[in-house]
PDB file of C-alpha atoms in Angstrom:
ATOM      1  CA  GLN A 525      18.432  39.453  57.193  1.00  0.00           C
ATOM      2  CA  LYS A 526      15.293  37.951  55.476  1.00  0.00           C
ATOM      3  CA  GLU A 527      12.180  40.021  55.851  1.00  0.00           C
ATOM      4  CA  VAL A 528      10.175  37.100  57.248  1.00  0.00           C
ATOM      5  CA  GLU A 529      12.104  34.148  58.793  1.00  0.00           C
ATOM      6  CA  GLN A 530      10.810  30.724  59.704  1.00  0.00           C
ATOM      7  CA  ASN A 531      12.352  27.503  60.755  1.00  0.00           C
ATOM      8  CA  SER A 532      12.012  25.138  57.677  1.00  0.00           C
ATOM      9  CA  GLY A 533      11.588  22.051  59.917  1.00  0.00           C
ATOM     10  CA  PRO A 534      10.279  19.536  59.795  1.00  0.00           C
ATOM     11  CA  LEU A 535       8.532  19.990  63.040  1.00  0.00           C
ATOM     12  CA  SER A 536       7.295  16.591  64.165  1.00  0.00           C
ATOM     13  CA  VAL A 537       4.688  16.210  66.785  1.00  0.00           C
ATOM     14  CA  PRO A 538       2.419  13.242  67.861  1.00  0.00           C
ATOM     15  CA  GLU A 539      -1.241  13.251  67.125  1.00  0.00           C
ATOM     16  CA  GLY A 540      -3.037  15.235  69.810  1.00  0.00           C
ATOM     17  CA  ALA A 541      -0.053  17.310  70.772  1.00  0.00           C
ATOM     18  CA  ILE A 542       0.174  21.024  70.386  1.00  0.00           C
ATOM     19  CA  ALA A 543       2.218  22.187  67.516  1.00  0.00           C
ATOM     20  CA  SER A 544       3.842  25.625  67.688  1.00  0.00           C
ATOM     21  CA  LEU A 545       4.953  27.376  64.843  1.00  0.00           C
ATOM     22  CA  ASN A 546       7.098  30.566  64.942  1.00  0.00           C
ATOM     23  CA  CYS A 547       7.870  33.459  62.626  1.00  0.00           C
ATOM     24  CA  THR A 548       9.964  36.636  62.982  1.00  0.00           C
ATOM     25  CA  TYR A 549       9.837  39.668  60.740  1.00  0.00           C
ATOM     26  CA  SER A 550      12.236  42.517  60.297  1.00  0.00           C
ATOM     27  CA  ASP A 551       9.950  45.596  59.409  1.00  0.00           C
ATOM     28  CA  ARG A 552       8.811  47.086  62.711  1.00  0.00           C
ATOM     29  CA  GLY A 553       6.167  49.113  60.989  1.00  0.00           C
ATOM     30  CA  SER A 554       4.218  45.925  59.780  1.00  0.00           C
ATOM     31  CA  GLN A 555       0.704  45.900  60.985  1.00  0.00           C
ATOM     32  CA  SER A 556      -0.866  42.854  59.300  1.00  0.00           C
ATOM     33  CA  PHE A 557       0.019  39.218  59.698  1.00  0.00           C
ATOM     34  CA  PHE A 558      -1.223  36.032  58.124  1.00  0.00           C
ATOM     35  CA  TRP A 559      -0.769  32.272  58.486  1.00  0.00           C
ATOM     36  CA  TYR A 560      -1.472  30.148  55.435  1.00  0.00           C
ATOM     37  CA  ARG A 561      -1.356  26.207  55.062  1.00  0.00           C
ATOM     38  CA  GLN A 562      -0.179  24.737  51.970  1.00  0.00           C
ATOM     39  CA  TYR A 563      -0.530  20.955  51.224  1.00  0.00           C
ATOM     40  CA  SER A 564       2.019  19.382  48.867  1.00  0.00           C
ATOM     41  CA  GLY A 565       0.993  20.234  45.181  1.00  0.00           C
ATOM     42  CA  LYS A 566      -1.769  22.655  46.355  1.00  0.00           C
ATOM     43  CA  SER A 567      -2.033  26.268  46.578  1.00  0.00           C
ATOM     44  CA  PRO A 568      -1.855  28.020  49.981  1.00  0.00           C
ATOM     45  CA  GLU A 569      -5.150  28.222  52.074  1.00  0.00           C
ATOM     46  CA  LEU A 570      -5.628  31.120  54.586  1.00  0.00           C
ATOM     47  CA  ILE A 571      -5.901  29.949  58.257  1.00  0.00           C
ATOM     48  CA  MET A 572      -5.854  33.102  60.211  1.00  0.00           C
ATOM     49  CA  PHE A 573      -4.988  36.728  60.170  1.00  0.00           C
ATOM     50  CA  ILE A 574      -3.998  38.862  63.233  1.00  0.00           C
ATOM     51  CA  TYR A 575      -3.484  42.686  63.377  1.00  0.00           C
ATOM     52  CA  SER A 576      -3.328  43.292  67.186  1.00  0.00           C
ATOM     53  CA  ASN A 577      -0.785  42.397  69.900  1.00  0.00           C
ATOM     54  CA  GLY A 578      -1.969  39.363  71.849  1.00  0.00           C
ATOM     55  CA  ASP A 579      -3.781  36.214  71.147  1.00  0.00           C
ATOM     56  CA  LYS A 580      -6.400  35.412  68.552  1.00  0.00           C
ATOM     57  CA  GLU A 581      -8.252  32.002  68.593  1.00  0.00           C
ATOM     58  CA  ASP A 582     -10.138  30.181  65.913  1.00  0.00           C
ATOM     59  CA  GLY A 583     -11.136  26.680  66.586  1.00  0.00           C
ATOM     60  CA  ARG A 584      -7.960  24.591  67.236  1.00  0.00           C
ATOM     61  CA  PHE A 585      -5.719  27.440  66.019  1.00  0.00           C
ATOM     62  CA  THR A 586      -4.355  30.364  67.963  1.00  0.00           C
ATOM     63  CA  ALA A 587      -2.249  33.061  66.460  1.00  0.00           C
ATOM     64  CA  GLN A 588      -0.169  35.157  68.787  1.00  0.00           C
ATOM     65  CA  LEU A 589       1.412  38.408  67.931  1.00  0.00           C
ATOM     66  CA  ASN A 590       4.132  40.383  69.825  1.00  0.00           C
ATOM     67  CA  LYS A 591       5.121  43.560  67.808  1.00  0.00           C
ATOM     68  CA  ALA A 592       7.677  44.664  70.289  1.00  0.00           C
ATOM     69  CA  SER A 593       9.501  41.396  69.661  1.00  0.00           C
ATOM     70  CA  GLN A 594       8.493  41.350  66.017  1.00  0.00           C
ATOM     71  CA  TYR A 595       7.282  37.808  66.601  1.00  0.00           C
ATOM     72  CA  VAL A 596       4.333  35.844  65.333  1.00  0.00           C
ATOM     73  CA  SER A 597       3.363  32.378  66.077  1.00  0.00           C
ATOM     74  CA  LEU A 598       0.617  29.786  65.475  1.00  0.00           C
ATOM     75  CA  LEU A 599      -0.479  27.141  67.742  1.00  0.00           C
ATOM     76  CA  ILE A 600      -2.270  24.092  66.680  1.00  0.00           C
ATOM     77  CA  ARG A 601      -4.042  22.330  69.447  1.00  0.00           C
ATOM     78  CA  ASP A 602      -4.926  18.622  69.292  1.00  0.00           C
ATOM     79  CA  SER A 603      -2.865  18.117  66.162  1.00  0.00           C
ATOM     80  CA  GLN A 604      -4.045  15.588  63.677  1.00  0.00           C
ATOM     81  CA  PRO A 605      -2.275  13.789  60.914  1.00  0.00           C
ATOM     82  CA  SER A 606      -4.432  15.910  58.455  1.00  0.00           C
ATOM     83  CA  ASP A 607      -2.553  18.975  59.821  1.00  0.00           C
ATOM     84  CA  SER A 608       0.541  17.859  58.173  1.00  0.00           C
ATOM     85  CA  ALA A 609       1.472  20.473  55.664  1.00  0.00           C
ATOM     86  CA  THR A 610       3.855  23.432  55.129  1.00  0.00           C
ATOM     87  CA  TYR A 611       2.694  26.604  57.217  1.00  0.00           C
ATOM     88  CA  LEU A 612       3.515  29.920  55.714  1.00  0.00           C
ATOM     89  CA  CYS A 613       3.821  33.166  57.668  1.00  0.00           C
ATOM     90  CA  ALA A 614       3.101  36.242  55.710  1.00  0.00           C
ATOM     91  CA  VAL A 615       3.500  39.902  56.597  1.00  0.00           C
ATOM     92  CA  ARG A 616       1.884  42.744  54.589  1.00  0.00           C
ATOM     93  CA  LYS A 617       4.013  45.594  53.597  1.00  0.00           C
ATOM     94  CA  ASN A 618       2.744  49.184  54.201  1.00  0.00           C
ATOM     95  CA  THR A 619       4.207  50.460  50.943  1.00  0.00           C
ATOM     96  CA  GLY A 620       3.088  50.167  47.361  1.00  0.00           C
ATOM     97  CA  PHE A 621       0.556  47.663  46.725  1.00  0.00           C
ATOM     98  CA  GLN A 622       0.738  46.227  50.144  1.00  0.00           C
ATOM     99  CA  LYS A 623       1.917  42.921  48.857  1.00  0.00           C
ATOM    100  CA  LEU A 624       2.502  40.050  51.193  1.00  0.00           C
ATOM    101  CA  VAL A 625       6.042  38.960  52.002  1.00  0.00           C
ATOM    102  CA  PHE A 626       6.069  35.335  52.792  1.00  0.00           C
ATOM    103  CA  GLY A 627       8.466  33.265  54.869  1.00  0.00           C
ATOM    104  CA  THR A 628       9.791  30.011  53.323  1.00  0.00           C
ATOM    105  CA  GLY A 629       7.444  27.958  55.494  1.00  0.00           C
ATOM    106  CA  THR A 630       7.694  25.378  58.287  1.00  0.00           C
ATOM    107  CA  ARG A 631       6.948  21.906  57.383  1.00  0.00           C
ATOM    108  CA  LEU A 632       4.659  20.239  60.128  1.00  0.00           C
ATOM    109  CA  LEU A 633       4.538  16.322  60.407  1.00  0.00           C
ATOM    110  CA  VAL A 634       1.841  15.025  62.757  1.00  0.00           C
ATOM    111  CA  SER A 635       2.335  11.298  63.358  1.00  0.00           C
ATOM    112  CA  PRO A 636      -0.679   8.974  64.359  1.00  0.00           C
TER     113      PRO A 636
ATOM    114  CA  GLY B 665     -14.355  32.697  52.890  1.00  0.00           C
ATOM    115  CA  ALA B 666     -13.762  34.355  49.595  1.00  0.00           C
ATOM    116  CA  VAL B 667     -13.422  32.185  46.596  1.00  0.00           C
ATOM    117  CA  VAL B 668     -10.754  32.618  43.751  1.00  0.00           C
ATOM    118  CA  SER B 669     -10.765  30.223  40.666  1.00  0.00           C
ATOM    119  CA  GLN B 670      -8.043  29.603  38.223  1.00  0.00           C
ATOM    120  CA  HIS B 671      -8.302  28.088  34.748  1.00  0.00           C
ATOM    121  CA  PRO B 672      -6.858  25.763  33.535  1.00  0.00           C
ATOM    122  CA  SER B 673      -5.739  23.750  36.413  1.00  0.00           C
ATOM    123  CA  ARG B 674      -3.228  21.810  34.360  1.00  0.00           C
ATOM    124  CA  VAL B 675      -1.781  22.449  31.012  1.00  0.00           C
ATOM    125  CA  ILE B 676       0.788  20.696  28.884  1.00  0.00           C
ATOM    126  CA  CYS B 677       2.264  22.665  25.821  1.00  0.00           C
ATOM    127  CA  LYS B 678       4.905  22.520  23.202  1.00  0.00           C
ATOM    128  CA  SER B 679       8.000  24.789  23.300  1.00  0.00           C
ATOM    129  CA  GLY B 680       7.396  27.964  21.728  1.00  0.00           C
ATOM    130  CA  THR B 681       3.734  28.254  22.204  1.00  0.00           C
ATOM    131  CA  SER B 682       1.746  30.685  24.571  1.00  0.00           C
ATOM    132  CA  VAL B 683      -0.311  29.780  27.393  1.00  0.00           C
ATOM    133  CA  LYS B 684      -3.135  31.910  29.081  1.00  0.00           C
ATOM    134  CA  ILE B 685      -4.032  31.385  32.588  1.00  0.00           C
ATOM    135  CA  GLU B 686      -7.236  32.999  33.973  1.00  0.00           C
ATOM    136  CA  CYS B 687      -7.722  34.188  37.562  1.00  0.00           C
ATOM    137  CA  ARG B 688     -11.366  34.987  38.782  1.00  0.00           C
ATOM    138  CA  SER B 689     -12.538  36.249  42.056  1.00  0.00           C
ATOM    139  CA  LEU B 690     -15.894  34.710  42.247  1.00  0.00           C
ATOM    140  CA  ASP B 691     -17.640  36.495  45.117  1.00  0.00           C
ATOM    141  CA  PHE B 692     -15.937  39.720  45.635  1.00  0.00           C
ATOM    142  CA  GLN B 693     -14.301  42.513  43.589  1.00  0.00           C
ATOM    143  CA  ALA B 694     -10.524  42.440  43.500  1.00  0.00           C
ATOM    144  CA  THR B 695      -8.826  45.625  42.613  1.00  0.00           C
ATOM    145  CA  THR B 696      -5.542  43.952  43.099  1.00  0.00           C
ATOM    146  CA  MET B 697      -4.458  40.525  42.108  1.00  0.00           C
ATOM    147  CA  PHE B 698      -1.067  38.943  42.585  1.00  0.00           C
ATOM    148  CA  TRP B 699       0.705  36.230  40.406  1.00  0.00           C
ATOM    149  CA  TYR B 700       3.174  33.788  42.036  1.00  0.00           C
ATOM    150  CA  ARG B 701       5.254  30.992  40.705  1.00  0.00           C
ATOM    151  CA  GLN B 702       6.462  28.037  42.781  1.00  0.00           C
ATOM    152  CA  PHE B 703       8.983  25.471  41.743  1.00  0.00           C
ATOM    153  CA  PRO B 704       9.088  22.028  43.642  1.00  0.00           C
ATOM    154  CA  LYS B 705       9.988  22.122  47.118  1.00  0.00           C
ATOM    155  CA  GLN B 706      10.527  25.891  46.944  1.00  0.00           C
ATOM    156  CA  SER B 707       8.757  28.891  48.463  1.00  0.00           C
ATOM    157  CA  LEU B 708       6.277  31.126  46.655  1.00  0.00           C
ATOM    158  CA  MET B 709       7.854  33.804  44.433  1.00  0.00           C
ATOM    159  CA  LEU B 710       5.817  36.900  43.578  1.00  0.00           C
ATOM    160  CA  MET B 711       6.016  37.682  40.037  1.00  0.00           C
ATOM    161  CA  ALA B 712       3.701  40.559  39.612  1.00  0.00           C
ATOM    162  CA  THR B 713       1.023  42.708  40.990  1.00  0.00           C
ATOM    163  CA  SER B 714      -2.052  43.230  38.804  1.00  0.00           C
ATOM    164  CA  ASN B 715      -4.216  46.230  39.197  1.00  0.00           C
ATOM    165  CA  GLU B 716      -7.556  46.560  37.410  1.00  0.00           C
ATOM    166  CA  GLY B 717      -7.395  49.261  34.666  1.00  0.00           C
ATOM    167  CA  SER B 718      -3.659  49.731  34.884  1.00  0.00           C
ATOM    168  CA  LYS B 719      -0.431  48.069  33.995  1.00  0.00           C
ATOM    169  CA  ALA B 720       1.066  45.351  36.185  1.00  0.00           C
ATOM    170  CA  THR B 721       3.884  45.906  38.382  1.00  0.00           C
ATOM    171  CA  TYR B 722       6.637  43.283  37.996  1.00  0.00           C
ATOM    172  CA  GLU B 723       9.006  42.045  40.529  1.00  0.00           C
ATOM    173  CA  GLN B 724      12.786  42.398  39.866  1.00  0.00           C
ATOM    174  CA  GLY B 725      14.106  39.808  37.301  1.00  0.00           C
ATOM    175  CA  VAL B 726      10.556  38.827  35.918  1.00  0.00           C
ATOM    176  CA  GLU B 727      10.401  39.657  32.228  1.00  0.00           C
ATOM    177  CA  LYS B 728       7.175  41.586  31.497  1.00  0.00           C
ATOM    178  CA  ASP B 729       7.473  40.805  27.775  1.00  0.00           C
ATOM    179  CA  LYS B 730       7.241  37.183  28.593  1.00  0.00           C
ATOM    180  CA  PHE B 731       4.723  37.156  31.354  1.00  0.00           C
ATOM    181  CA  LEU B 732       1.856  39.306  30.048  1.00  0.00           C
ATOM    182  CA  ILE B 733      -0.655  40.255  32.647  1.00  0.00           C
ATOM    183  CA  ASN B 734      -4.090  41.905  31.894  1.00  0.00           C
ATOM    184  CA  HIS B 735      -6.546  42.917  34.674  1.00  0.00           C
ATOM    185  CA  ALA B 736      -9.542  44.025  32.541  1.00  0.00           C
ATOM    186  CA  SER B 737     -12.085  43.788  35.391  1.00  0.00           C
ATOM    187  CA  LEU B 738     -12.596  43.778  39.102  1.00  0.00           C
ATOM    188  CA  THR B 739     -12.990  39.991  38.867  1.00  0.00           C
ATOM    189  CA  LEU B 740     -10.579  38.806  36.262  1.00  0.00           C
ATOM    190  CA  SER B 741      -6.807  38.918  35.744  1.00  0.00           C
ATOM    191  CA  THR B 742      -4.965  36.941  33.071  1.00  0.00           C
ATOM    192  CA  LEU B 743      -1.353  35.718  32.891  1.00  0.00           C
ATOM    193  CA  THR B 744       0.001  34.830  29.448  1.00  0.00           C
ATOM    194  CA  VAL B 745       3.216  33.004  29.260  1.00  0.00           C
ATOM    195  CA  THR B 746       4.563  33.924  25.942  1.00  0.00           C
ATOM    196  CA  SER B 747       6.908  31.606  23.888  1.00  0.00           C
ATOM    197  CA  ALA B 748       6.903  29.050  26.642  1.00  0.00           C
ATOM    198  CA  HIS B 749      10.108  27.014  27.288  1.00  0.00           C
ATOM    199  CA  PRO B 750      10.801  23.955  29.618  1.00  0.00           C
ATOM    200  CA  GLU B 751      12.287  26.198  32.207  1.00  0.00           C
ATOM    201  CA  ASP B 752       8.846  27.964  32.505  1.00  0.00           C
ATOM    202  CA  SER B 753       7.364  24.634  33.631  1.00  0.00           C
ATOM    203  CA  SER B 754       6.095  25.546  37.211  1.00  0.00           C
ATOM    204  CA  PHE B 755       3.055  25.900  39.375  1.00  0.00           C
ATOM    205  CA  TYR B 756       1.557  29.427  38.801  1.00  0.00           C
ATOM    206  CA  ILE B 757      -0.709  30.631  41.441  1.00  0.00           C
ATOM    207  CA  CYS B 758      -2.857  33.756  41.465  1.00  0.00           C
ATOM    208  CA  SER B 759      -4.209  35.492  44.549  1.00  0.00           C
ATOM    209  CA  ALA B 760      -6.902  38.289  44.958  1.00  0.00           C
ATOM    210  CA  ARG B 761      -7.192  40.746  47.709  1.00  0.00           C
ATOM    211  CA  ASP B 762     -10.617  41.331  49.101  1.00  0.00           C
ATOM    212  CA  HIS B 763     -10.461  44.970  49.920  1.00  0.00           C
ATOM    213  CA  MET B 764     -13.867  45.514  51.044  1.00  0.00           C
ATOM    214  CA  GLY B 765     -14.367  42.409  52.946  1.00  0.00           C
ATOM    215  CA  SER B 766     -11.659  41.053  55.257  1.00  0.00           C
ATOM    216  CA  ASP B 767      -8.742  42.776  53.455  1.00  0.00           C
ATOM    217  CA  THR B 768      -6.920  39.534  53.186  1.00  0.00           C
ATOM    218  CA  GLN B 769      -5.499  37.556  50.120  1.00  0.00           C
ATOM    219  CA  TYR B 770      -7.102  34.543  48.907  1.00  0.00           C
ATOM    220  CA  PHE B 771      -5.336  32.234  46.652  1.00  0.00           C
ATOM    221  CA  GLY B 772      -6.684  30.448  43.546  1.00  0.00           C
ATOM    222  CA  PRO B 773      -6.086  26.536  43.221  1.00  0.00           C
ATOM    223  CA  GLY B 774      -3.124  27.104  40.968  1.00  0.00           C
ATOM    224  CA  THR B 775      -2.249  26.122  37.393  1.00  0.00           C
ATOM    225  CA  ARG B 776       0.486  23.604  36.704  1.00  0.00           C
ATOM    226  CA  LEU B 777       2.326  24.300  33.438  1.00  0.00           C
ATOM    227  CA  THR B 778       4.441  21.615  31.798  1.00  0.00           C
ATOM    228  CA  VAL B 779       6.333  22.831  28.622  1.00  0.00           C
ATOM    229  CA  LEU B 780       7.667  19.909  26.524  1.00  0.00           C
TER     230      LEU B 780
END
């Protein structure tokens, strides 16, 4: 079992719709969770981080965390074609240098 | 948000030469920096963790003598690819952890290395 799992997609949604991206993790002791966006040929860009159970909203983005189910999600409201990218879920390990463990990413396609 | 720079953004070199890539945290101090490699259409692969003032910690399968990492200050880490070969051609990305601020990792823009 991978430490962080994401559906590779592509997830296709029409412009204006809500895009829902999901991520599960295996280490129950994990405390910190991150969502990054990566455009083709570019480096990852931090979108949001979440540490507590529940929802955290920032503009059109909402991160949801359920530690009991070991599940993190990212909702993108009013999706735009410019949101088309690969979304990486990352979980910070509590050991060593607390490096991030990344999922393989979900490719999102927003059609006009 | 915090800013991380990388230099150069793109480099083309001949096989057998060495290439140095710099990673700088511009507006925060980073005790810990990370070096990743990404091949086309593949996910990020962590190569090593760089700590200021101490030796880097390499991931399994990464040759420390080939990928030399130096973290000489709280704002600068360097990765040197020694005796580069075509199979080393990749996208190298650093990230820096902002311990004192948001305690998140911010990525540099990456360096695309092409070895002829």
